[in-house]
Short mmCIF file of C-alpha atoms and ligand atoms in Angstrom, two decimals:
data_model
loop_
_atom_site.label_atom_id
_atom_site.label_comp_id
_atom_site.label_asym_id
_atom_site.label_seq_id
_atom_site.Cartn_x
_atom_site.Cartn_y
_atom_site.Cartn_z
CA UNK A 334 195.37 129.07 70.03
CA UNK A 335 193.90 131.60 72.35
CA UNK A 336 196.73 133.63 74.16
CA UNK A 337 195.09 135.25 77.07
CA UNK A 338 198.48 137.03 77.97
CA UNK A 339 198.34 138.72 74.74
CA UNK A 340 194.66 139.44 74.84
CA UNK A 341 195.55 141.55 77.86
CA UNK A 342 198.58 143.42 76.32
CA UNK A 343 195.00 145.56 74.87
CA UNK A 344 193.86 146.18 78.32
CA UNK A 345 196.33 148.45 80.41
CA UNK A 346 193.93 148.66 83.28
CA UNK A 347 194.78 145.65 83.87
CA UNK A 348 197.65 145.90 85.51
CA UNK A 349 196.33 147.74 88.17
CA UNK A 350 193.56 145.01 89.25
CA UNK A 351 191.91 142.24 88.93
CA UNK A 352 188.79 143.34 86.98
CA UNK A 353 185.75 140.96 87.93
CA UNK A 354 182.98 142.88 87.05
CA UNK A 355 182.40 142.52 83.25
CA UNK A 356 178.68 141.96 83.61
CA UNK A 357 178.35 145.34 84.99
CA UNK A 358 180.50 146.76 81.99
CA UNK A 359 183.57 145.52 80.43
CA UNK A 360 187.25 146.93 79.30
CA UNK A 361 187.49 148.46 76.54
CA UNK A 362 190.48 147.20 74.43
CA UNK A 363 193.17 149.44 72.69
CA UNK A 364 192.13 149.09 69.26
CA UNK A 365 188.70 150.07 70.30
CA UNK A 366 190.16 153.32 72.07
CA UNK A 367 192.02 154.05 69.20
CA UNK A 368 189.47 153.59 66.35
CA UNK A 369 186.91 156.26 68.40
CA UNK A 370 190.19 158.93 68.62
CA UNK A 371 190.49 158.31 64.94
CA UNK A 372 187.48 159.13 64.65
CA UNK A 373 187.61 162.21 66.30
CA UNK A 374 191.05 163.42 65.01
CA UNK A 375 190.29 162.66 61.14
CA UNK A 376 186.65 162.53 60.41
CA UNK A 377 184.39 164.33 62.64
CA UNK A 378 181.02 165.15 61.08
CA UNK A 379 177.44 164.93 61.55
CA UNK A 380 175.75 161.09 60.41
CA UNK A 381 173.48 160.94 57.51
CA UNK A 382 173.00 164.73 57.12
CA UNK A 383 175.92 166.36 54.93
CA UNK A 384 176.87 166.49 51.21
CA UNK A 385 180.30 167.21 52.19
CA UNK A 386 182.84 164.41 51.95
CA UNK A 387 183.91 164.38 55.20
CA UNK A 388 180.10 163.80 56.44
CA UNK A 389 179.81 160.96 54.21
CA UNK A 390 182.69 159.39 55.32
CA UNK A 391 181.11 159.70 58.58
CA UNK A 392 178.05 157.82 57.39
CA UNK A 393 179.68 155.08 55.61
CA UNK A 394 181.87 153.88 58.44
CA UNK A 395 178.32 154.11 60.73
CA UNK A 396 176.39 152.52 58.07
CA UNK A 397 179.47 149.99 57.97
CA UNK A 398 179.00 149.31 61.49
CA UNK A 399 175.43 148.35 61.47
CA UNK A 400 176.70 146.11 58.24
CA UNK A 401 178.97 144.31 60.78
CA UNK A 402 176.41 143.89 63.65
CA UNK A 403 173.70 142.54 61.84
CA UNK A 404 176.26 140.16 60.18
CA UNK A 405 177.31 139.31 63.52
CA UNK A 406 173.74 138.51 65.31
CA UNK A 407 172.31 137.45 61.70
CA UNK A 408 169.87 139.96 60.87
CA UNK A 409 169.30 142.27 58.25
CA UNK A 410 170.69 145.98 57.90
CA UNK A 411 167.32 147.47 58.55
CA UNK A 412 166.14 144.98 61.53
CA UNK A 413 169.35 146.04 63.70
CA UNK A 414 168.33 149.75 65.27
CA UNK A 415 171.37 151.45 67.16
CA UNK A 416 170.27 152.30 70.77
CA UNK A 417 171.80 153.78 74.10
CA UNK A 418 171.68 151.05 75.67
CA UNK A 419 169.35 147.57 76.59
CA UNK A 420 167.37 149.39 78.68
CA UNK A 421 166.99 151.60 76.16
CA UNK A 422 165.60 149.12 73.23
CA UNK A 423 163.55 146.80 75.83
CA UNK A 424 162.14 150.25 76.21
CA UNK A 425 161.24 150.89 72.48
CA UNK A 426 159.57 148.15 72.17
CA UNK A 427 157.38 148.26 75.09
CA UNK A 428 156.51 151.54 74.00
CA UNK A 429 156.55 151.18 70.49
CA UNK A 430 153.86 148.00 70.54
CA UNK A 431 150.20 148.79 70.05
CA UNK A 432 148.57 147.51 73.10
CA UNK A 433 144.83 146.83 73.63
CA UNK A 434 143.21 146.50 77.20
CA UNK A 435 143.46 143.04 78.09
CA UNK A 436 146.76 142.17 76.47
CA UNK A 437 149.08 140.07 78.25
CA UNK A 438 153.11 140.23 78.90
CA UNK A 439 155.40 137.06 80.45
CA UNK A 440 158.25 137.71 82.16
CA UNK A 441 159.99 136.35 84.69
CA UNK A 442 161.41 136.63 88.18
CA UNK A 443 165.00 136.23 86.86
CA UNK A 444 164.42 139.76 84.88
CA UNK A 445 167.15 142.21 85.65
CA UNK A 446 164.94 145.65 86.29
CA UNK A 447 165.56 146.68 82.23
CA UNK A 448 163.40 144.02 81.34
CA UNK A 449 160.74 144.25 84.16
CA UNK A 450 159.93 147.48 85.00
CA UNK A 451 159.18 148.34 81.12
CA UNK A 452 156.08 145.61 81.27
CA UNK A 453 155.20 146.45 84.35
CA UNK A 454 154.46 150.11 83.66
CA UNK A 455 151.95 148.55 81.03
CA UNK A 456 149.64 147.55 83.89
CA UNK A 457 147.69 151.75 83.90
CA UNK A 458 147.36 150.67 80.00
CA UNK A 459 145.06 147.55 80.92
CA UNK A 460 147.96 145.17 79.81
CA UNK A 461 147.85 142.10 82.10
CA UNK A 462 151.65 141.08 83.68
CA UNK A 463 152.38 137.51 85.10
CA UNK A 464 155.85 136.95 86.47
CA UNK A 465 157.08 133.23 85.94
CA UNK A 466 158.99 131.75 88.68
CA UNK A 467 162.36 130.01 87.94
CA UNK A 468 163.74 127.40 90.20
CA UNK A 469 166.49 127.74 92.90
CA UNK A 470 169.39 127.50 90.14
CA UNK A 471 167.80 130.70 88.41
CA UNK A 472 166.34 128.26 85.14
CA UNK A 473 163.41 129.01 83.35
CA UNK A 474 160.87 125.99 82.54
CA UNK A 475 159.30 126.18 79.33
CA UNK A 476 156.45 124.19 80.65
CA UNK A 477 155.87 126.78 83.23
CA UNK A 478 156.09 129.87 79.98
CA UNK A 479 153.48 127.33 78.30
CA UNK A 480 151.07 126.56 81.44
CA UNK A 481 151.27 130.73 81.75
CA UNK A 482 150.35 131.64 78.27
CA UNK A 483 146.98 132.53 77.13
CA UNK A 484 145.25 133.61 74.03
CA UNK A 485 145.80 137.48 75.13
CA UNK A 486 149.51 136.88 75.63
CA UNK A 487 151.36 139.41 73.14
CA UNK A 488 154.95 139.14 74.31
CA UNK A 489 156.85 136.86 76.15
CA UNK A 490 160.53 139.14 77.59
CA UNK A 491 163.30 136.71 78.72
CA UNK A 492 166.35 136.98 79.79
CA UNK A 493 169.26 134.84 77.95
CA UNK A 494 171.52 134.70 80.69
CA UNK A 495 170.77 135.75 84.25
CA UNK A 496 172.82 138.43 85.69
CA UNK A 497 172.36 136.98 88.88
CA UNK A 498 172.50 133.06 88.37
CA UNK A 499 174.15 133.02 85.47
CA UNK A 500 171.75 130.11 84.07
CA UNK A 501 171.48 129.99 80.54
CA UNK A 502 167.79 129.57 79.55
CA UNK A 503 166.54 127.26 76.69
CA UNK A 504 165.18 130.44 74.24
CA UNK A 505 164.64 128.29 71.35
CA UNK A 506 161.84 126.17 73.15
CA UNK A 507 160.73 129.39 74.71
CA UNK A 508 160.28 130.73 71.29
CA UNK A 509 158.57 127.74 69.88
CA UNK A 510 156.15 128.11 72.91
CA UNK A 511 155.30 131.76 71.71
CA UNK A 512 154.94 131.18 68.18
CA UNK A 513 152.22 128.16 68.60
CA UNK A 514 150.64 130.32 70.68
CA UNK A 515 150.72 134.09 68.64
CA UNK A 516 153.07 135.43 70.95
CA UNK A 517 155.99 137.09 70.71
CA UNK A 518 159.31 136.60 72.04
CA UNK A 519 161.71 139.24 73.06
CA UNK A 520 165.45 138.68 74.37
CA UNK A 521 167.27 140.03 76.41
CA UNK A 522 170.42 139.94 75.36
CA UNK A 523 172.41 141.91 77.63
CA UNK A 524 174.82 139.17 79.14
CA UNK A 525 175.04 137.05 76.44
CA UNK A 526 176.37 138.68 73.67
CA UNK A 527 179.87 138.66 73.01
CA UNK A 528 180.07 135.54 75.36
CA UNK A 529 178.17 132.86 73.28
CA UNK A 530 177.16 132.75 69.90
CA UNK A 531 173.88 134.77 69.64
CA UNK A 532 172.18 134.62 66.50
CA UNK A 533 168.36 135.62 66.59
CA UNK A 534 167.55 132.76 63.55
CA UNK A 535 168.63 130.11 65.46
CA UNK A 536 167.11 131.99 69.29
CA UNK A 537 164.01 132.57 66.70
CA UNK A 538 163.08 135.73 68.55
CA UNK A 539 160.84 138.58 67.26
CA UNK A 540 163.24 141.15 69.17
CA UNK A 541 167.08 140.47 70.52
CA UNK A 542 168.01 143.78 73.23
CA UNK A 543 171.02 144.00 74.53
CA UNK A 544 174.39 146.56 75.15
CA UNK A 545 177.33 147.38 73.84
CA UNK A 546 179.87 147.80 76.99
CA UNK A 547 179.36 144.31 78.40
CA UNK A 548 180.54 141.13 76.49
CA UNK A 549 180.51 143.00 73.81
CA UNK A 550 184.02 145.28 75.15
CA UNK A 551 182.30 148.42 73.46
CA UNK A 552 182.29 151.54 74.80
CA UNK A 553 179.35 152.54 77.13
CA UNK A 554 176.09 154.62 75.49
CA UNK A 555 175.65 152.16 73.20
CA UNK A 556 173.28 149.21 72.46
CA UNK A 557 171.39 147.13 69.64
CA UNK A 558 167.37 146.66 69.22
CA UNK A 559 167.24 143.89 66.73
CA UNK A 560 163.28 143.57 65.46
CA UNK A 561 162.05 141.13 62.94
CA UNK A 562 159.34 142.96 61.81
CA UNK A 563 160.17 146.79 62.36
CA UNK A 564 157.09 147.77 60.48
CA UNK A 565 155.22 146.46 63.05
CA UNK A 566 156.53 148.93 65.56
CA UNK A 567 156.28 152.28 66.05
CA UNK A 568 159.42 154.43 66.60
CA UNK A 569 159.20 156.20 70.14
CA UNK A 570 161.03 159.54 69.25
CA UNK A 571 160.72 161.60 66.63
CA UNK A 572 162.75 164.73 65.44
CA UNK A 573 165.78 165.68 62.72
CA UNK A 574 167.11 162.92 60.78
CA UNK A 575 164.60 159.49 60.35
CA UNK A 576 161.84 161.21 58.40
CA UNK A 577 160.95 161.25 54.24
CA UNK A 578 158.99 164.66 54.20
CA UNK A 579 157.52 167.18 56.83
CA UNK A 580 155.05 170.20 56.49
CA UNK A 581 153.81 172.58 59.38
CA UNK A 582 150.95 169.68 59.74
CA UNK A 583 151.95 166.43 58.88
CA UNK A 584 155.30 164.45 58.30
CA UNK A 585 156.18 160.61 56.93
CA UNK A 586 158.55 158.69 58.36
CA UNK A 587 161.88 157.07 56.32
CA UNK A 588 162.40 153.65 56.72
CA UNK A 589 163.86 151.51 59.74
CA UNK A 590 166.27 151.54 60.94
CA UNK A 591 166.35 155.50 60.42
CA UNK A 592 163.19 156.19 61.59
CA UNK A 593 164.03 154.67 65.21
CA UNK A 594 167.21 156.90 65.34
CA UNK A 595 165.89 160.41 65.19
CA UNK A 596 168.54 163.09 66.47
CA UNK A 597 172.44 163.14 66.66
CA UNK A 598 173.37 159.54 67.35
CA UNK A 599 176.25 158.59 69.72
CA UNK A 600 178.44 158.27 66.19
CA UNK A 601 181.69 157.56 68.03
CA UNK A 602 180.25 154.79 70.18
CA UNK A 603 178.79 153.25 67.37
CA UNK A 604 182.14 153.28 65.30
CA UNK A 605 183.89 152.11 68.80
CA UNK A 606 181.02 149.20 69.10
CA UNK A 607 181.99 148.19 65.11
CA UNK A 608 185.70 147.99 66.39
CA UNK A 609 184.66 146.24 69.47
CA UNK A 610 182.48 143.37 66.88
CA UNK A 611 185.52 142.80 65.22
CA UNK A 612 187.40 142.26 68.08
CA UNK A 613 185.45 139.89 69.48
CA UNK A 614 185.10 138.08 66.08
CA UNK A 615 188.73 138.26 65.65
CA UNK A 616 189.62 136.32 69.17
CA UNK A 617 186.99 134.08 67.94
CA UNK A 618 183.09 133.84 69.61
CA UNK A 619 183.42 129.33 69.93
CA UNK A 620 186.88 130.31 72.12
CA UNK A 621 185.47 133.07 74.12
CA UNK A 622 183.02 131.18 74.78
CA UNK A 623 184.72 128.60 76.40
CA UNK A 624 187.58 130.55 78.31
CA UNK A 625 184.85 132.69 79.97
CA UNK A 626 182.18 129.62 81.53
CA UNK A 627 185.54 127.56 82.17
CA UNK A 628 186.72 130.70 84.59
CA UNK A 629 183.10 130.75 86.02
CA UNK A 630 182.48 127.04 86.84
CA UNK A 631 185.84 126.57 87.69
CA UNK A 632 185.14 129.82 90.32
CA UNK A 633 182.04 128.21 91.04
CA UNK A 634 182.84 125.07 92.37
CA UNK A 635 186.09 126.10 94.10
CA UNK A 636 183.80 128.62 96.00
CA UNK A 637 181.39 125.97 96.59
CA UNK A 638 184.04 123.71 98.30
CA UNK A 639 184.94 126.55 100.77
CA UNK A 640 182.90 126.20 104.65
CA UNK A 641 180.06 128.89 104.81
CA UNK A 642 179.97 130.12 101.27
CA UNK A 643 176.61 129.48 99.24
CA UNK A 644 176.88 129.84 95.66
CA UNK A 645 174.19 130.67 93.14
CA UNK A 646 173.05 129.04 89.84
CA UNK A 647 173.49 125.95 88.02
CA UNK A 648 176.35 124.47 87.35
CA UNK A 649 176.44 124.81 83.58
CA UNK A 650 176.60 128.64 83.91
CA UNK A 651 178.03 131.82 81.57
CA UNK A 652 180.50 133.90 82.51
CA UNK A 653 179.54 135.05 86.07
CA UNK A 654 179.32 133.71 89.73
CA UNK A 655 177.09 135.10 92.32
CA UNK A 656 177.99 134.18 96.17
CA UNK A 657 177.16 134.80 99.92
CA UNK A 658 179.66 134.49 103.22
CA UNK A 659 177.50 133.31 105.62
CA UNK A 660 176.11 136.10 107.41
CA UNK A 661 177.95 138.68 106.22
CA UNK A 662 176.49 141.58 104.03
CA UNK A 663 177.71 141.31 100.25
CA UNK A 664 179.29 144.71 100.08
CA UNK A 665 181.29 143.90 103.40
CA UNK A 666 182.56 141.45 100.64
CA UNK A 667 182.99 142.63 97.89
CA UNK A 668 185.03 145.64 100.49
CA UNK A 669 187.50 143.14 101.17
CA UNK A 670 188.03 141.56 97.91
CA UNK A 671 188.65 145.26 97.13
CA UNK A 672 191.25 145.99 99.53
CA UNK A 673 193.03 143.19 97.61
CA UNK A 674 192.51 144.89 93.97
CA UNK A 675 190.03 142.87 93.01
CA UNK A 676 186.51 144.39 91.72
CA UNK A 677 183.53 142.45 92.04
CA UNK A 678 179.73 143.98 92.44
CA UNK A 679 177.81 142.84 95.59
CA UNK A 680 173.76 144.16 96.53
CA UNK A 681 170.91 143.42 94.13
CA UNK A 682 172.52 143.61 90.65
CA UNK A 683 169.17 145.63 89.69
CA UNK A 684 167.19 142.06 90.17
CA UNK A 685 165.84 142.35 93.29
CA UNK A 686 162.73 140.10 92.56
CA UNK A 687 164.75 137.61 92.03
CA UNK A 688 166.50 138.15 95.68
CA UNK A 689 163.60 138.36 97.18
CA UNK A 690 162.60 134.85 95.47
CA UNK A 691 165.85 133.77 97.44
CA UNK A 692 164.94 135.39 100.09
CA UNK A 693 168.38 137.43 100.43
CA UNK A 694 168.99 140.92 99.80
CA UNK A 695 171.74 140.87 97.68
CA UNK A 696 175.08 138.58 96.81
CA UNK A 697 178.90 139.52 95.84
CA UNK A 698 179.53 138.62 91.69
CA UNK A 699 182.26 137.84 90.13
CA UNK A 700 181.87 138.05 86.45
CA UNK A 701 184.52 137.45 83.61
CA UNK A 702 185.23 138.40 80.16
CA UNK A 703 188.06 137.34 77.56
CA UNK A 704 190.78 138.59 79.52
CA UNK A 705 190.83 137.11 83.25
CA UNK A 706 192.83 134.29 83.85
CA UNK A 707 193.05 130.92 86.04
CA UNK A 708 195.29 132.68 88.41
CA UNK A 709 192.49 135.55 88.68
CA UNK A 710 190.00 132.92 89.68
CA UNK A 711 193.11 131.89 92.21
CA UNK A 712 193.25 135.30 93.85
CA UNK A 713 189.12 135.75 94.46
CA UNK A 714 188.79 132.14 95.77
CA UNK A 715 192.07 132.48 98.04
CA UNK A 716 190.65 135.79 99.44
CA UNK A 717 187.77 134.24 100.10
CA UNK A 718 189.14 131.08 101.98
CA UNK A 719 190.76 133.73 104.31
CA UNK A 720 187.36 135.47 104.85
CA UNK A 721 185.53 132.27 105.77
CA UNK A 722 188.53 131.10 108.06
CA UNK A 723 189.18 134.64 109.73
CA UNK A 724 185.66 136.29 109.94
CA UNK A 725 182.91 133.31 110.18
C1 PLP B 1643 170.37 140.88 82.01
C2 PLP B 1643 170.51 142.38 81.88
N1 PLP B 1643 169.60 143.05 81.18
C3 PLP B 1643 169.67 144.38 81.00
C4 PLP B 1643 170.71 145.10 81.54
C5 PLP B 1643 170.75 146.57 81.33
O1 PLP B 1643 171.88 146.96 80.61
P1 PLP B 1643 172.18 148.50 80.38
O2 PLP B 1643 172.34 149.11 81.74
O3 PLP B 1643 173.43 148.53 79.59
O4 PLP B 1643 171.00 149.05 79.67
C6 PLP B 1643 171.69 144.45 82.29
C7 PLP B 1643 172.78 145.19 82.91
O5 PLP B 1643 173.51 144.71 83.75
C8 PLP B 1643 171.58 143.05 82.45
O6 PLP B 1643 172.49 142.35 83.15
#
């Protein structure tokens, strides 16, 4: 029985507002908090590096961790590289594939700038970039991925859910689309995770990116690269830690995932994102699942009834609503909703191709996680109604 009251015993912050921005990043619960301090009051050492016990106890529970996440997205220990963030991992692998003049990338004009502005910095390389349009809900055609692709195309970089629409696109035809063609697929994971059940057998991608402070509840600086085939990539950074044998000339490289993690990881965000896994496991993905779209369409439609309000996105959305006011600017908003304690993110949401496909600069989103509630959704839609009937 999910017991959203007790969910939010684990989330003090709550009490002081009404937290509508989980898309942007997400509360951290308790246990979370309390499994980094432990970490810092009782076993505080360097990963992969020490003989001493205390350093190895420090690289079991990290090696635990990646255990747990590549249990949880079903991959394999050394497909699941620990990152800063998605940015960060969309990044590795557009740097880490071997491109030849005249290669081709697909993306789309739902991308949030992460998984965008990677590809498009390809272009000096000779690697050719189309954009797929989506249609006026924010979802992706196939057909439009397949009528695109051509016998250069390397990689086709998707979002899963659309920060801004939150449409949910149809990955595994996407991914059937690639492989009949030699592509690639790489998703972006970023607002999925943690709200649906992600698993990159069933998405059949060749690389899964996303972050650890969003659906996930972890704690920020930390993210996942999952990749199929990491011999196929090459790691991005180099240094200490990640390499079998180095002279003053020459060096070889360990293994994946060590080799991608070079340098001092961010140990206590990855033991915080292995709390933060089981937490989310624990609730129960199937349940999450359907407490957060339930808050979302149920937002979205009440919103919709309102005079002068346009609302983004299909109907079967995730966890997030975007919204205008009629003329008013989305900050202006998103100010107001404020006043009332309640935090929702208005401007571009770091997609502003896909505003300018609108043809508006920017909209106010509410976005929810495992802990809002029906009266939550009350309080945004009742400020609302007494924006559109004092102000418009
Ligand atoms: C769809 C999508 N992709 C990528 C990102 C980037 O995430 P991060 O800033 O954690 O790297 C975001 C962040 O909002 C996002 O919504």
């Amino acid at each position: 029985m999910y017991d959203v009251m007790l969910l939010r015993k684990d989330f003090p912050v709550l009490e002081r507002v009404i937290y509508l921005d989980s898309a942007a990043t997400s509360q951290t619960p308790g246990p979370v908090v309390e499994v980094m301090n432990e970490y810092f009051f009782n076993y505080t050492a360097n990963y992969g590096r020490g003989a001493y016990g205390l350093a190895r106890e420090t690289t079991e529970r990290y090696d635990e961790v990646r255990k747990r996440v590549a249990r949880f997205i079903g991959a394999k220990e050394h497909q699941t590289i620990f990152t800063k963030n998605a940015t960060e991992a969309i990044n590795m692998v557009a740097l880490g594939i071997k491109w030849s003049k005249g290669d081709h990338v697909i993306t789309s004009i739902l991308e949030h700038h992460s998984n965008l502005l990677p590809w498009l910095r390809l272009r000096p390389k000779g690697v050719e970039i189309s954009v797929v349009e989506s249609d006026r809900q924010g979802i992706l055609s196939p057909g439009s991925i397949g009528e695109a692709i051509t016998e250069r195309t390397k990689l086709i970089a998707i979002t899963h859910v659309s920060n801004v629409f939150g449409s949910i696109q149809d990955i595994r035809e996407i991914a059937k689309i690639a492989h009949e063609n030699g592509a690639t697929l790489l998703v972006d994971g970023a607002q999925s995770i943690g709200h649906m059940p992600v698993n990159v057998g069933k998405l059949d991608c060749d690389f899964l990116a996303f972050s650890g402070h969003k659906g996930l509840l972890g704690p920020p600086g930390t993210g996942v690269l999952y990749v199929k085939h990491p011999e196929r990539l090459e790691p991005v950074y180099s240094g200490g830690g990640g390499v079998k044998s180095v002279t003053k000339d020459s060096f070889e490289l360990d293994e994946s995932p060590v080799c991608f993690e070079p340098g001092t990881p961010n140990i206590p965000g990855v033991i915080g994102l292995g709390a933060a896994v089981e937490y989310v496991e624990k609730v129960g993905i199937t349940d999450i699942e359907h407490h957060v779209t339930s808050l979302a369409r149920d937002a979205a439609s009440r919103l919709a009834e309102l005079p002068n309000i346009e609302v983004y996105g299909p109907l079967e959305r995730a966890g997030l609503v975007s919204f205008n006011v009629a003329s008013m600017d989305s900050h202006d908003v998103s100010m107001i909703l404020d006043e009332h304690g309640i935090c929702t993110r208005s401007g571009h949401h770091c997609a502003m191709p896909a505003y300018q496909f609108l043809g508006i600069s920017g909209s106010v989103r509410a976005s929810f996680a495992l802990y809002n509630t029906q009266e939550e959704v009350g309080a945004l839609v009742g400020v609302i109604e007494e924006v559109t009937r004092t102000l418009t």
